[in-house]
């Protein structure tokens, strides 16, 4: 990718439906040329997030989610089920899809997006390794992963880094033992997990992780990051998507 300016959007809502709705709003706005290429940093409060083509009851312990106050959400991208809380830093990378060589561009963006997590973790003092597909491991335990989509004229990737995630809650809401695969559903692959603080044995300020991730992004993408706010169009589009989609069980529990 050529050197270019990207928007840095350090922006989150206090609820999971709005955060997931904003992801789609961002993809649509960038694809329509109404928003610039963007790196978004954000967090969710206690949410179990499944891929677009997954079945919530097969992936999650729904009773435990209800008991623990964990929102069940479906994202518009593929991949497996993940747990979010305030100890999990999410990052989203979105760029317009070029009219030519789009497959090459898509593959490069997805690869570099995962490399951002690897470089970030290295800067924090860890020794991460990439594992197919879209997974980063430390000492054979998953610490980061991501997924993407090419939709609405944009190439979109979002990933997460487990900084000090509550791993006990994670394993209460994600099914450790999954039923047999069912045709038509994408099933998660369960692996041991860890967090950056657990591996380093000390607390890591969130601002330090964000700074490491921003530096990793500028190095990996050879890009210049300019902090800019969310646009009114993005915020309005996200609010509409909460009402139409992400705030409804019809979408989140459709399978």
PDB file of N, CA and C in Angstrom, residues 154-188:
ATOM      1  N   UNK A 154     -16.148  -1.230   0.669  1.00  0.00           N
ATOM      2  CA  UNK A 154     -15.004  -1.054   1.555  1.00  0.00           C
ATOM      3  C   UNK A 154     -14.385  -2.400   1.902  1.00  0.00           C
ATOM      4  N   UNK A 155     -13.130  -2.338   2.331  1.00  0.00           N
ATOM      5  CA  UNK A 155     -12.436  -3.503   2.882  1.00  0.00           C
ATOM      6  C   UNK A 155     -12.303  -3.245   4.377  1.00  0.00           C
ATOM      7  N   UNK A 156     -12.831  -4.160   5.183  1.00  0.00           N
ATOM      8  CA  UNK A 156     -12.971  -3.916   6.621  1.00  0.00           C
ATOM      9  C   UNK A 156     -12.372  -5.072   7.415  1.00  0.00           C
ATOM     10  N   UNK A 157     -11.619  -4.725   8.460  1.00  0.00           N
ATOM     11  CA  UNK A 157     -11.048  -5.737   9.353  1.00  0.00           C
ATOM     12  C   UNK A 157     -11.174  -5.229  10.781  1.00  0.00           C
ATOM     13  N   UNK A 158     -11.641  -6.095  11.675  1.00  0.00           N
ATOM     14  CA  UNK A 158     -11.547  -5.725  13.090  1.00  0.00           C
ATOM     15  C   UNK A 158     -10.941  -6.871  13.880  1.00  0.00           C
ATOM     16  N   UNK A 159     -10.105  -6.474  14.846  1.00  0.00           N
ATOM     17  CA  UNK A 159      -9.415  -7.440  15.681  1.00  0.00           C
ATOM     18  C   UNK A 159      -9.485  -7.009  17.132  1.00  0.00           C
ATOM     19  N   UNK A 160      -8.994  -7.870  18.017  1.00  0.00           N
ATOM     20  CA  UNK A 160      -9.001  -7.548  19.437  1.00  0.00           C
ATOM     21  C   UNK A 160      -7.722  -8.055  20.076  1.00  0.00           C
ATOM     22  N   UNK A 161      -7.307  -7.371  21.129  1.00  0.00           N
ATOM     23  CA  UNK A 161      -6.130  -7.746  21.896  1.00  0.00           C
ATOM     24  C   UNK A 161      -6.556  -7.915  23.348  1.00  0.00           C
ATOM     25  N   UNK A 162      -6.322  -9.095  23.901  1.00  0.00           N
ATOM     26  CA  UNK A 162      -6.675  -9.356  25.290  1.00  0.00           C
ATOM     27  C   UNK A 162      -5.589  -8.765  26.187  1.00  0.00           C
ATOM     28  N   UNK A 163      -5.935  -7.657  26.829  1.00  0.00           N
ATOM     29  CA  UNK A 163      -4.980  -6.959  27.691  1.00  0.00           C
ATOM     30  C   UNK A 163      -5.094  -7.484  29.117  1.00  0.00           C
ATOM     31  N   UNK A 164      -6.268  -7.348  29.719  1.00  0.00           N
ATOM     32  CA  UNK A 164      -6.513  -7.922  31.047  1.00  0.00           C
ATOM     33  C   UNK A 164      -7.950  -8.444  31.139  1.00  0.00           C
ATOM     34  N   UNK A 165      -8.388  -9.071  30.079  1.00  0.00           N
ATOM     35  CA  UNK A 165      -9.729  -9.636  29.992  1.00  0.00           C
ATOM     36  C   UNK A 165      -9.982 -10.627  31.136  1.00  0.00           C
ATOM     37  N   UNK A 166     -11.211 -10.645  31.644  1.00  0.00           N
ATOM     38  CA  UNK A 166     -11.598 -11.608  32.676  1.00  0.00           C
ATOM     39  C   UNK A 166     -11.769 -12.971  32.009  1.00  0.00           C
ATOM     40  N   UNK A 167     -10.745 -13.797  32.082  1.00  0.00           N
ATOM     41  CA  UNK A 167     -10.764 -15.080  31.385  1.00  0.00           C
ATOM     42  C   UNK A 167     -11.717 -16.073  32.042  1.00  0.00           C
ATOM     43  N   UNK A 168     -12.002 -15.901  33.322  1.00  0.00           N
ATOM     44  CA  UNK A 168     -12.975 -16.772  33.987  1.00  0.00           C
ATOM     45  C   UNK A 168     -14.367 -16.566  33.397  1.00  0.00           C
ATOM     46  N   UNK A 169     -14.746 -15.309  33.200  1.00  0.00           N
ATOM     47  CA  UNK A 169     -16.048 -15.017  32.590  1.00  0.00           C
ATOM     48  C   UNK A 169     -16.059 -15.490  31.137  1.00  0.00           C
ATOM     49  N   UNK A 170     -14.952 -15.285  30.454  1.00  0.00           N
ATOM     50  CA  UNK A 170     -14.858 -15.724  29.055  1.00  0.00           C
ATOM     51  C   UNK A 170     -15.259 -17.187  28.923  1.00  0.00           C
ATOM     52  N   UNK A 171     -14.695 -18.041  29.787  1.00  0.00           N
ATOM     53  CA  UNK A 171     -14.972 -19.475  29.660  1.00  0.00           C
ATOM     54  C   UNK A 171     -16.312 -19.876  30.258  1.00  0.00           C
ATOM     55  N   UNK A 172     -16.975 -18.961  30.956  1.00  0.00           N
ATOM     56  CA  UNK A 172     -18.330 -19.248  31.424  1.00  0.00           C
ATOM     57  C   UNK A 172     -19.367 -18.983  30.323  1.00  0.00           C
ATOM     58  N   UNK A 173     -19.045 -18.053  29.423  1.00  0.00           N
ATOM     59  CA  UNK A 173     -20.025 -17.697  28.388  1.00  0.00           C
ATOM     60  C   UNK A 173     -19.757 -18.382  27.048  1.00  0.00           C
ATOM     61  N   UNK A 174     -18.497 -18.707  26.753  1.00  0.00           N
ATOM     62  CA  UNK A 174     -18.203 -19.447  25.526  1.00  0.00           C
ATOM     63  C   UNK A 174     -18.275 -20.942  25.818  1.00  0.00           C
ATOM     64  N   UNK A 175     -18.891 -21.695  24.942  1.00  0.00           N
ATOM     65  CA  UNK A 175     -18.970 -23.140  25.139  1.00  0.00           C
ATOM     66  C   UNK A 175     -17.585 -23.764  24.971  1.00  0.00           C
ATOM     67  N   UNK A 176     -17.103 -24.451  26.007  1.00  0.00           N
ATOM     68  CA  UNK A 176     -15.826 -25.154  25.900  1.00  0.00           C
ATOM     69  C   UNK A 176     -15.965 -26.369  24.992  1.00  0.00           C
ATOM     70  N   UNK A 177     -17.025 -27.137  25.228  1.00  0.00           N
ATOM     71  CA  UNK A 177     -17.295 -28.324  24.413  1.00  0.00           C
ATOM     72  C   UNK A 177     -18.482 -28.029  23.515  1.00  0.00           C
ATOM     73  N   UNK A 178     -18.229 -28.006  22.242  1.00  0.00           N
ATOM     74  CA  UNK A 178     -19.272 -27.653  21.288  1.00  0.00           C
ATOM     75  C   UNK A 178     -19.941 -28.906  20.737  1.00  0.00           C
ATOM     76  N   UNK A 179     -21.207 -28.786  20.362  1.00  0.00           N
ATOM     77  CA  UNK A 179     -21.883 -29.915  19.716  1.00  0.00           C
ATOM     78  C   UNK A 179     -21.288 -30.203  18.354  1.00  0.00           C
ATOM     79  N   UNK A 180     -21.712 -31.315  17.765  1.00  0.00           N
ATOM     80  CA  UNK A 180     -21.217 -31.661  16.432  1.00  0.00           C
ATOM     81  C   UNK A 180     -21.546 -30.537  15.444  1.00  0.00           C
ATOM     82  N   UNK A 181     -20.665 -30.329  14.469  1.00  0.00           N
ATOM     83  CA  UNK A 181     -20.938 -29.298  13.459  1.00  0.00           C
ATOM     84  C   UNK A 181     -22.281 -29.516  12.767  1.00  0.00           C
ATOM     85  N   UNK A 182     -22.959 -28.417  12.504  1.00  0.00           N
ATOM     86  CA  UNK A 182     -24.248 -28.458  11.820  1.00  0.00           C
ATOM     87  C   UNK A 182     -24.104 -27.726  10.498  1.00  0.00           C
ATOM     88  N   UNK A 183     -24.576 -28.328   9.437  1.00  0.00           N
ATOM     89  CA  UNK A 183     -24.463 -27.721   8.103  1.00  0.00           C
ATOM     90  C   UNK A 183     -25.069 -26.326   8.093  1.00  0.00           C
ATOM     91  N   UNK A 184     -24.352 -25.406   7.466  1.00  0.00           N
ATOM     92  CA  UNK A 184     -24.849 -24.043   7.329  1.00  0.00           C
ATOM     93  C   UNK A 184     -24.325 -23.090   8.380  1.00  0.00           C
ATOM     94  N   UNK A 185     -23.694 -23.624   9.436  1.00  0.00           N
ATOM     95  CA  UNK A 185     -23.155 -22.779  10.493  1.00  0.00           C
ATOM     96  C   UNK A 185     -21.633 -22.834  10.512  1.00  0.00           C
ATOM     97  N   UNK A 186     -21.018 -21.693  10.752  1.00  0.00           N
ATOM     98  CA  UNK A 186     -19.578 -21.636  10.964  1.00  0.00           C
ATOM     99  C   UNK A 186     -19.326 -21.879  12.445  1.00  0.00           C
ATOM    100  N   UNK A 187     -18.456 -22.818  12.761  1.00  0.00           N
ATOM    101  CA  UNK A 187     -18.208 -23.170  14.152  1.00  0.00           C
ATOM    102  C   UNK A 187     -16.839 -22.670  14.603  1.00  0.00           C
ATOM    103  N   UNK A 188     -16.782 -22.149  15.815  1.00  0.00           N
ATOM    104  CA  UNK A 188     -15.527 -21.646  16.358  1.00  0.00           C
ATOM    105  C   UNK A 188     -14.580 -22.792  16.683  1.00  0.00           C
TER     106      UNK A 188
END
